[in-house]
Amino acid sequence: MTTTFSRAIQFRDVNKWYGPLHVLKNVSFDVAEGEKVVVCGPSGSGKSTLIRCINRLEKHQEGKIHVEGQELSDETASSVRREVGMVFQSFNLFPHLTILENCILAPMSTRGLSREKAVETAMSYLERVRIAEQAQKYPAKLSGGQQQRVAIARALCMEPRIMLFDEPTSALDPEMIQEVLDTMTELAQTGMTMICVTHEMGFARQVADRVVFMDHGEIVEQGRPDEVFGSPKTQRLADFLGRVMASH
Ligand SMILES: Nc1ncnc2c1ncn2[C@@H]1O[C@H](COP(=O)(O)OP(=O)(O)O)[C@@H](O)[C@H]1O
Ligand SMILES: [Mg+2]
């Protein structure tokens, strides 16, 4: 029997501190299966912390987080992590391994795939991100945009149900941003649950079901992209949008 969860992620009154610094303040927030959520907000507002709490790269101290029906705790962290793929600003590919080897390592060691099966899976995802022809190269031979597409493929090789992206294009040269956004847009069309921290408004408008605006550890506003970007209800969001527009 397959179990379906209408909610992929649920935060209830989540609080987190780094020492004295209160970084997540009573955050409650749901993500439905297949939903695409874009998280935006000023630097230091807690966006990375929020999404890192989903796969327990960071621990929250108060409140509850459920991921695919499991409550997140030390005991469930490893099984939850298997459901969640993550792509960071820095691609973190192993420089001494080829693209293909980068993609088969974790599936073989943590999912127990045979090398043959891991290679088959990796090649299918490298094709999905249109980079299969680079499989035998080392990361340094690829452009930043290509490396980030490999990092996406590598995460997909673990067959996650949820993908988290933390500013995946902000370290890229401008001319490489679009190829990564295009890859993410195609992934969104497969029905994957996605949470993406990004200030790429065009992407958010095109792909996001919902935009969440954070400031000082709080979710200040959320709604459809046209609502959030078009008619901000708070001065904090209006100011933020003004700054982002000015820098794009
Ligand atoms: N490991 C850490 N230890 C202490 N403070 C941290 C740590 N990580 C982040 N912070 C602080 O927590 C706040 C939120 O950070 P972060 O979640 O990275 O924000 P954002 O991703 O929105 O820029 C910031 O003030 C940041 O300096
Ligand atoms: Mg961040």
Short mmCIF file of N, CA, C and O in Angstrom, two decimals, residues 10-117:
data_model
loop_
_atom_site.label_atom_id
_atom_site.label_comp_id
_atom_site.label_asym_id
_atom_site.label_seq_id
_atom_site.Cartn_x
_atom_site.Cartn_y
_atom_site.Cartn_z
N GLN A 10 5.76 20.26 7.50
CA GLN A 10 4.94 21.05 8.42
C GLN A 10 5.83 21.58 9.55
O GLN A 10 6.50 20.80 10.22
N PHE A 11 5.86 22.88 9.71
CA PHE A 11 6.53 23.53 10.85
C PHE A 11 5.44 24.03 11.79
O PHE A 11 4.50 24.69 11.33
N ARG A 12 5.57 23.73 13.08
CA ARG A 12 4.62 24.26 14.07
C ARG A 12 5.38 24.98 15.18
O ARG A 12 6.14 24.33 15.91
N ASP A 13 5.21 26.28 15.25
CA ASP A 13 5.80 27.09 16.33
C ASP A 13 7.27 26.76 16.55
O ASP A 13 7.70 26.49 17.67
N VAL A 14 8.01 26.78 15.46
CA VAL A 14 9.43 26.41 15.55
C VAL A 14 10.27 27.61 15.98
O VAL A 14 10.14 28.71 15.43
N ASN A 15 11.08 27.38 16.98
CA ASN A 15 12.03 28.40 17.45
C ASN A 15 13.43 27.84 17.43
O ASN A 15 13.65 26.65 17.74
N LYS A 16 14.35 28.69 17.04
CA LYS A 16 15.76 28.30 17.06
C LYS A 16 16.62 29.49 17.44
O LYS A 16 16.37 30.62 17.03
N TRP A 17 17.63 29.19 18.24
CA TRP A 17 18.59 30.20 18.66
C TRP A 17 20.00 29.72 18.30
O TRP A 17 20.28 28.50 18.36
N TYR A 18 20.86 30.65 17.94
CA TYR A 18 22.31 30.39 17.93
C TYR A 18 22.84 31.15 19.14
O TYR A 18 22.93 32.39 19.07
N GLY A 19 23.13 30.46 20.20
CA GLY A 19 23.50 31.18 21.43
C GLY A 19 22.37 32.13 21.80
O GLY A 19 21.21 31.72 21.88
N PRO A 20 22.69 33.41 21.98
CA PRO A 20 21.65 34.37 22.36
C PRO A 20 20.82 34.85 21.16
O PRO A 20 19.79 35.51 21.34
N LEU A 21 21.24 34.51 19.95
CA LEU A 21 20.58 35.06 18.76
C LEU A 21 19.36 34.22 18.39
O LEU A 21 19.48 33.03 18.08
N HIS A 22 18.18 34.85 18.44
CA HIS A 22 16.92 34.16 18.12
C HIS A 22 16.73 34.21 16.61
O HIS A 22 16.37 35.24 16.06
N VAL A 23 16.99 33.09 15.92
CA VAL A 23 17.01 33.14 14.45
C VAL A 23 15.74 32.65 13.79
O VAL A 23 15.45 33.04 12.66
N LEU A 24 14.97 31.78 14.44
CA LEU A 24 13.64 31.42 13.92
C LEU A 24 12.64 31.68 15.04
O LEU A 24 12.78 31.15 16.14
N LYS A 25 11.65 32.51 14.73
CA LYS A 25 10.73 32.98 15.78
C LYS A 25 9.32 32.49 15.48
O LYS A 25 8.67 32.99 14.57
N ASN A 26 8.90 31.46 16.23
CA ASN A 26 7.53 30.94 16.09
C ASN A 26 7.14 30.70 14.64
O ASN A 26 6.08 31.15 14.20
N VAL A 27 7.98 29.99 13.92
CA VAL A 27 7.70 29.76 12.51
C VAL A 27 6.72 28.60 12.36
O VAL A 27 6.98 27.49 12.83
N SER A 28 5.59 28.86 11.75
CA SER A 28 4.61 27.83 11.39
C SER A 28 4.39 27.94 9.90
O SER A 28 4.21 29.05 9.38
N PHE A 29 4.38 26.77 9.24
CA PHE A 29 4.45 26.87 7.78
C PHE A 29 4.29 25.46 7.22
O PHE A 29 4.80 24.51 7.80
N ASP A 30 3.46 25.31 6.22
CA ASP A 30 3.22 24.00 5.60
C ASP A 30 3.62 24.04 4.14
O ASP A 30 3.42 25.06 3.48
N VAL A 31 4.12 22.94 3.66
CA VAL A 31 4.35 22.79 2.23
C VAL A 31 3.63 21.53 1.78
O VAL A 31 3.81 20.46 2.39
N ALA A 32 2.78 21.65 0.77
CA ALA A 32 2.03 20.50 0.27
C ALA A 32 2.90 19.66 -0.66
O ALA A 32 3.87 20.16 -1.23
N GLU A 33 2.52 18.39 -0.80
CA GLU A 33 3.19 17.54 -1.79
C GLU A 33 3.15 18.21 -3.15
O GLU A 33 2.09 18.64 -3.60
N GLY A 34 4.29 18.31 -3.78
CA GLY A 34 4.36 18.86 -5.13
C GLY A 34 4.38 20.37 -5.20
O GLY A 34 4.51 20.94 -6.27
N GLU A 35 4.24 21.01 -4.04
CA GLU A 35 4.21 22.47 -4.05
C GLU A 35 5.61 23.05 -4.28
O GLU A 35 6.61 22.45 -3.88
N LYS A 36 5.67 24.21 -4.91
CA LYS A 36 6.93 24.94 -5.12
C LYS A 36 6.87 26.22 -4.31
O LYS A 36 5.99 27.05 -4.56
N VAL A 37 7.79 26.34 -3.38
CA VAL A 37 7.80 27.52 -2.51
C VAL A 37 9.12 28.26 -2.69
O VAL A 37 10.19 27.64 -2.64
N VAL A 38 9.04 29.54 -2.93
CA VAL A 38 10.25 30.38 -2.97
C VAL A 38 10.32 31.17 -1.67
O VAL A 38 9.33 31.76 -1.24
N VAL A 39 11.49 31.13 -1.03
CA VAL A 39 11.71 31.88 0.21
C VAL A 39 12.64 33.04 -0.12
O VAL A 39 13.71 32.84 -0.71
N CYS A 40 12.23 34.26 0.26
CA CYS A 40 13.09 35.41 0.04
C CYS A 40 13.15 36.25 1.31
O CYS A 40 12.37 36.02 2.25
N GLY A 41 14.06 37.19 1.32
CA GLY A 41 14.20 38.04 2.49
C GLY A 41 15.63 38.53 2.59
O GLY A 41 16.53 37.99 1.95
N PRO A 42 15.86 39.56 3.42
CA PRO A 42 17.19 40.14 3.51
C PRO A 42 18.22 39.13 4.03
O PRO A 42 17.84 38.14 4.67
N SER A 43 19.48 39.40 3.77
CA SER A 43 20.57 38.59 4.29
C SER A 43 20.48 38.56 5.82
O SER A 43 20.23 39.59 6.45
N GLY A 44 20.65 37.38 6.40
CA GLY A 44 20.59 37.25 7.86
C GLY A 44 19.20 37.07 8.42
O GLY A 44 19.01 36.98 9.63
N SER A 45 18.18 36.95 7.55
CA SER A 45 16.80 36.87 8.05
C SER A 45 16.42 35.46 8.50
O SER A 45 15.36 35.26 9.09
N GLY A 46 17.27 34.46 8.22
CA GLY A 46 17.00 33.10 8.70
C GLY A 46 16.57 32.13 7.62
O GLY A 46 16.16 31.00 7.92
N LYS A 47 16.72 32.51 6.34
CA LYS A 47 16.27 31.66 5.25
C LYS A 47 17.04 30.35 5.21
O LYS A 47 16.46 29.27 5.11
N SER A 48 18.38 30.44 5.26
CA SER A 48 19.19 29.21 5.23
C SER A 48 18.89 28.35 6.44
O SER A 48 18.77 27.13 6.33
N THR A 49 18.78 28.98 7.60
CA THR A 49 18.49 28.21 8.81
C THR A 49 17.16 27.48 8.66
O THR A 49 17.06 26.30 9.00
N LEU A 50 16.17 28.16 8.14
CA LEU A 50 14.85 27.54 7.94
C LEU A 50 14.97 26.27 7.10
O LEU A 50 14.49 25.21 7.50
N ILE A 51 15.63 26.38 5.96
CA ILE A 51 15.64 25.18 5.11
C ILE A 51 16.63 24.13 5.62
O ILE A 51 16.40 22.95 5.45
N ARG A 52 17.68 24.56 6.31
CA ARG A 52 18.61 23.57 6.87
C ARG A 52 17.98 22.78 8.02
O ARG A 52 18.39 21.66 8.30
N CYS A 53 16.97 23.38 8.66
CA CYS A 53 16.26 22.64 9.71
C CYS A 53 15.43 21.49 9.12
O CYS A 53 15.14 20.52 9.80
N ILE A 54 15.07 21.59 7.83
CA ILE A 54 14.21 20.57 7.23
C ILE A 54 14.96 19.24 7.11
O ILE A 54 14.36 18.18 7.27
N ASN A 55 16.27 19.28 6.83
CA ASN A 55 17.00 18.01 6.81
C ASN A 55 17.97 17.88 8.00
O ASN A 55 18.88 17.09 7.97
N ARG A 56 17.68 18.69 9.00
CA ARG A 56 18.41 18.62 10.27
C ARG A 56 19.91 18.85 10.13
O ARG A 56 20.71 18.32 10.90
N LEU A 57 20.28 19.66 9.15
CA LEU A 57 21.65 20.18 9.15
C LEU A 57 21.77 21.16 10.30
O LEU A 57 22.85 21.43 10.80
N GLU A 58 20.63 21.73 10.70
CA GLU A 58 20.53 22.53 11.93
C GLU A 58 19.39 21.96 12.76
O GLU A 58 18.39 21.51 12.20
N LYS A 59 19.55 22.01 14.07
CA LYS A 59 18.50 21.52 14.97
C LYS A 59 17.68 22.68 15.51
O LYS A 59 18.26 23.68 15.95
N HIS A 60 16.36 22.53 15.49
CA HIS A 60 15.52 23.53 16.16
C HIS A 60 15.41 23.16 17.63
O HIS A 60 15.60 22.00 18.01
N GLN A 61 15.13 24.15 18.47
CA GLN A 61 15.06 23.87 19.91
C GLN A 61 13.63 23.77 20.42
O GLN A 61 13.38 23.11 21.41
N GLU A 62 12.70 24.46 19.77
CA GLU A 62 11.30 24.39 20.22
C GLU A 62 10.40 24.21 19.01
O GLU A 62 10.72 24.66 17.92
N GLY A 63 9.25 23.57 19.27
CA GLY A 63 8.28 23.37 18.20
C GLY A 63 8.49 22.03 17.52
O GLY A 63 9.37 21.25 17.91
N LYS A 64 7.67 21.77 16.51
CA LYS A 64 7.73 20.48 15.81
C LYS A 64 7.89 20.68 14.32
O LYS A 64 7.28 21.58 13.73
N ILE A 65 8.70 19.82 13.72
CA ILE A 65 8.82 19.79 12.27
C ILE A 65 8.49 18.38 11.81
O ILE A 65 9.08 17.40 12.32
N HIS A 66 7.53 18.25 10.90
CA HIS A 66 7.23 16.96 10.27
C HIS A 66 7.66 17.02 8.81
O HIS A 66 7.40 18.01 8.12
N VAL A 67 8.32 15.97 8.36
CA VAL A 67 8.73 15.86 6.96
C VAL A 67 8.22 14.51 6.44
O VAL A 67 8.56 13.47 7.00
N GLU A 68 7.39 14.57 5.41
CA GLU A 68 6.79 13.34 4.85
C GLU A 68 6.19 12.48 5.97
O GLU A 68 6.38 11.26 6.01
N GLY A 69 5.52 13.13 6.89
CA GLY A 69 4.80 12.41 7.93
C GLY A 69 5.63 12.00 9.14
O GLY A 69 5.07 11.50 10.12
N GLN A 70 6.93 12.19 9.07
CA GLN A 70 7.76 11.81 10.22
C GLN A 70 8.15 13.04 11.02
O GLN A 70 8.59 14.05 10.44
N GLU A 71 8.05 12.95 12.33
CA GLU A 71 8.52 14.07 13.14
C GLU A 71 10.04 14.04 13.22
O GLU A 71 10.65 13.01 13.48
N LEU A 72 10.62 15.19 12.99
CA LEU A 72 12.08 15.29 12.95
C LEU A 72 12.67 15.26 14.36
O LEU A 72 12.27 16.03 15.22
N SER A 73 13.60 14.33 14.56
CA SER A 73 14.28 14.20 15.85
C SER A 73 15.63 13.56 15.55
O SER A 73 15.90 13.18 14.40
N ASP A 74 16.46 13.41 16.56
CA ASP A 74 17.75 12.74 16.33
C ASP A 74 17.53 11.34 15.76
O ASP A 74 18.30 10.88 14.93
N GLU A 75 16.47 10.68 16.22
CA GLU A 75 16.21 9.30 15.79
C GLU A 75 15.78 9.22 14.33
O GLU A 75 16.11 8.28 13.63
N THR A 76 14.97 10.21 13.89
CA THR A 76 14.43 10.12 12.53
C THR A 76 15.28 10.89 11.51
O THR A 76 15.02 10.81 10.32
N ALA A 77 16.30 11.60 11.98
CA ALA A 77 17.05 12.49 11.07
C ALA A 77 17.58 11.76 9.84
O ALA A 77 17.45 12.24 8.72
N SER A 78 18.16 10.58 10.03
CA SER A 78 18.77 9.93 8.87
C SER A 78 17.72 9.43 7.89
O SER A 78 17.92 9.49 6.68
N SER A 79 16.57 8.97 8.38
CA SER A 79 15.56 8.51 7.43
C SER A 79 14.89 9.70 6.74
O SER A 79 14.56 9.63 5.55
N VAL A 80 14.72 10.80 7.44
CA VAL A 80 14.18 12.01 6.80
C VAL A 80 15.15 12.52 5.73
O VAL A 80 14.75 12.88 4.62
N ARG A 81 16.43 12.49 6.06
CA ARG A 81 17.43 13.00 5.10
C ARG A 81 17.41 12.26 3.77
O ARG A 81 17.73 12.82 2.73
N ARG A 82 17.04 10.99 3.82
CA ARG A 82 16.96 10.23 2.57
C ARG A 82 15.88 10.76 1.64
O ARG A 82 15.91 10.51 0.44
N GLU A 83 14.88 11.45 2.21
CA GLU A 83 13.77 11.97 1.39
C GLU A 83 14.07 13.36 0.84
O GLU A 83 13.28 13.89 0.07
N VAL A 84 15.16 13.97 1.32
CA VAL A 84 15.38 15.40 1.06
C VAL A 84 16.73 15.61 0.37
O VAL A 84 17.77 15.26 0.93
N GLY A 85 16.70 16.19 -0.82
CA GLY A 85 17.94 16.55 -1.51
C GLY A 85 18.22 18.02 -1.32
O GLY A 85 17.28 18.81 -1.18
N MET A 86 19.49 18.38 -1.32
CA MET A 86 19.80 19.80 -1.12
C MET A 86 20.87 20.27 -2.07
O MET A 86 21.85 19.56 -2.33
N VAL A 87 20.67 21.48 -2.58
CA VAL A 87 21.64 22.11 -3.48
C VAL A 87 22.02 23.46 -2.87
O VAL A 87 21.15 24.25 -2.53
N PHE A 88 23.31 23.68 -2.73
CA PHE A 88 23.81 24.88 -2.07
C PHE A 88 24.32 25.88 -3.09
O PHE A 88 24.51 25.57 -4.26
N GLN A 89 24.64 27.06 -2.57
CA GLN A 89 25.24 28.10 -3.41
C GLN A 89 26.57 27.62 -4.00
O GLN A 89 26.85 27.79 -5.18
N SER A 90 27.40 27.02 -3.13
CA SER A 90 28.67 26.45 -3.61
C SER A 90 28.38 24.99 -3.96
O SER A 90 27.70 24.31 -3.22
N PHE A 91 28.89 24.54 -5.08
CA PHE A 91 28.42 23.27 -5.63
C PHE A 91 28.91 22.08 -4.82
O PHE A 91 28.30 21.03 -4.79
N ASN A 92 30.08 22.23 -4.17
CA ASN A 92 30.62 21.16 -3.32
C ASN A 92 30.81 19.83 -4.05
O ASN A 92 30.58 18.78 -3.47
N LEU A 93 31.20 19.89 -5.31
CA LEU A 93 31.54 18.62 -5.98
C LEU A 93 32.94 18.21 -5.54
O LEU A 93 33.78 19.08 -5.27
N PHE A 94 33.18 16.91 -5.45
CA PHE A 94 34.53 16.45 -5.10
C PHE A 94 35.45 16.66 -6.31
O PHE A 94 35.20 16.11 -7.38
N PRO A 95 36.51 17.47 -6.14
CA PRO A 95 37.34 17.83 -7.29
C PRO A 95 38.14 16.66 -7.86
O PRO A 95 38.48 16.66 -9.05
N HIS A 96 38.42 15.65 -7.02
CA HIS A 96 39.26 14.54 -7.48
C HIS A 96 38.43 13.41 -8.09
O HIS A 96 38.97 12.37 -8.44
N LEU A 97 37.11 13.61 -8.17
CA LEU A 97 36.24 12.59 -8.78
C LEU A 97 35.62 13.14 -10.05
O LEU A 97 35.33 14.34 -10.13
N THR A 98 35.39 12.26 -11.02
CA THR A 98 34.70 12.71 -12.24
C THR A 98 33.25 13.05 -11.90
O THR A 98 32.75 12.71 -10.82
N ILE A 99 32.60 13.70 -12.87
CA ILE A 99 31.18 14.04 -12.70
C ILE A 99 30.38 12.78 -12.38
O ILE A 99 29.57 12.76 -11.45
N LEU A 100 30.61 11.72 -13.16
CA LEU A 100 29.86 10.47 -12.92
C LEU A 100 30.15 9.92 -11.53
O LEU A 100 29.23 9.54 -10.80
N GLU A 101 31.44 9.90 -11.15
CA GLU A 101 31.79 9.37 -9.82
C GLU A 101 31.16 10.19 -8.70
O GLU A 101 30.72 9.65 -7.69
N ASN A 102 31.11 11.52 -8.91
CA ASN A 102 30.44 12.37 -7.92
C ASN A 102 28.98 11.95 -7.73
O ASN A 102 28.45 12.02 -6.63
N CYS A 103 28.37 11.53 -8.84
CA CYS A 103 26.93 11.21 -8.79
C CYS A 103 26.63 9.81 -8.28
O CYS A 103 25.50 9.55 -7.85
N ILE A 104 27.58 8.90 -8.35
CA ILE A 104 27.28 7.52 -7.93
C ILE A 104 27.73 7.22 -6.49
O ILE A 104 27.30 6.22 -5.90
N LEU A 105 28.55 8.12 -5.94
CA LEU A 105 29.14 7.85 -4.62
C LEU A 105 28.09 7.61 -3.53
O LEU A 105 28.06 6.54 -2.90
N ALA A 106 27.23 8.59 -3.31
CA ALA A 106 26.25 8.46 -2.22
C ALA A 106 25.21 7.37 -2.49
O ALA A 106 24.89 6.60 -1.58
N PRO A 107 24.70 7.26 -3.72
CA PRO A 107 23.74 6.16 -3.96
C PRO A 107 24.34 4.78 -3.65
O PRO A 107 23.66 3.91 -3.13
N MET A 108 25.64 4.59 -3.95
CA MET A 108 26.26 3.29 -3.65
C MET A 108 26.48 3.14 -2.15
O MET A 108 26.21 2.08 -1.59
N SER A 109 26.96 4.21 -1.49
CA SER A 109 27.31 4.04 -0.08
C SER A 109 26.10 4.11 0.85
O SER A 109 26.04 3.36 1.82
N THR A 110 25.13 4.97 0.55
CA THR A 110 24.01 5.06 1.50
C THR A 110 22.72 4.41 1.02
O THR A 110 21.90 4.04 1.84
N ARG A 111 22.53 4.25 -0.28
CA ARG A 111 21.32 3.56 -0.74
C ARG A 111 21.61 2.12 -1.12
O ARG A 111 20.71 1.37 -1.47
N GLY A 112 22.89 1.75 -1.10
CA GLY A 112 23.25 0.36 -1.36
C GLY A 112 23.07 -0.08 -2.81
O GLY A 112 22.94 -1.26 -3.09
N LEU A 113 23.09 0.87 -3.73
CA LEU A 113 22.96 0.50 -5.14
C LEU A 113 24.23 -0.16 -5.65
O LEU A 113 25.34 0.20 -5.22
N SER A 114 24.08 -1.11 -6.56
CA SER A 114 25.25 -1.66 -7.24
C SER A 114 25.84 -0.56 -8.11
O SER A 114 25.15 0.40 -8.47
N ARG A 115 27.13 -0.72 -8.46
CA ARG A 115 27.76 0.29 -9.30
C ARG A 115 27.01 0.43 -10.62
O ARG A 115 26.76 1.53 -11.10
N GLU A 116 26.61 -0.70 -11.18
CA GLU A 116 25.92 -0.69 -12.47
C GLU A 116 24.61 0.11 -12.40
O GLU A 116 24.32 0.94 -13.25
N LYS A 117 23.84 -0.16 -11.34
CA LYS A 117 22.55 0.53 -11.17
C LYS A 117 22.77 2.02 -10.87
O LYS A 117 22.05 2.88 -11.39
#
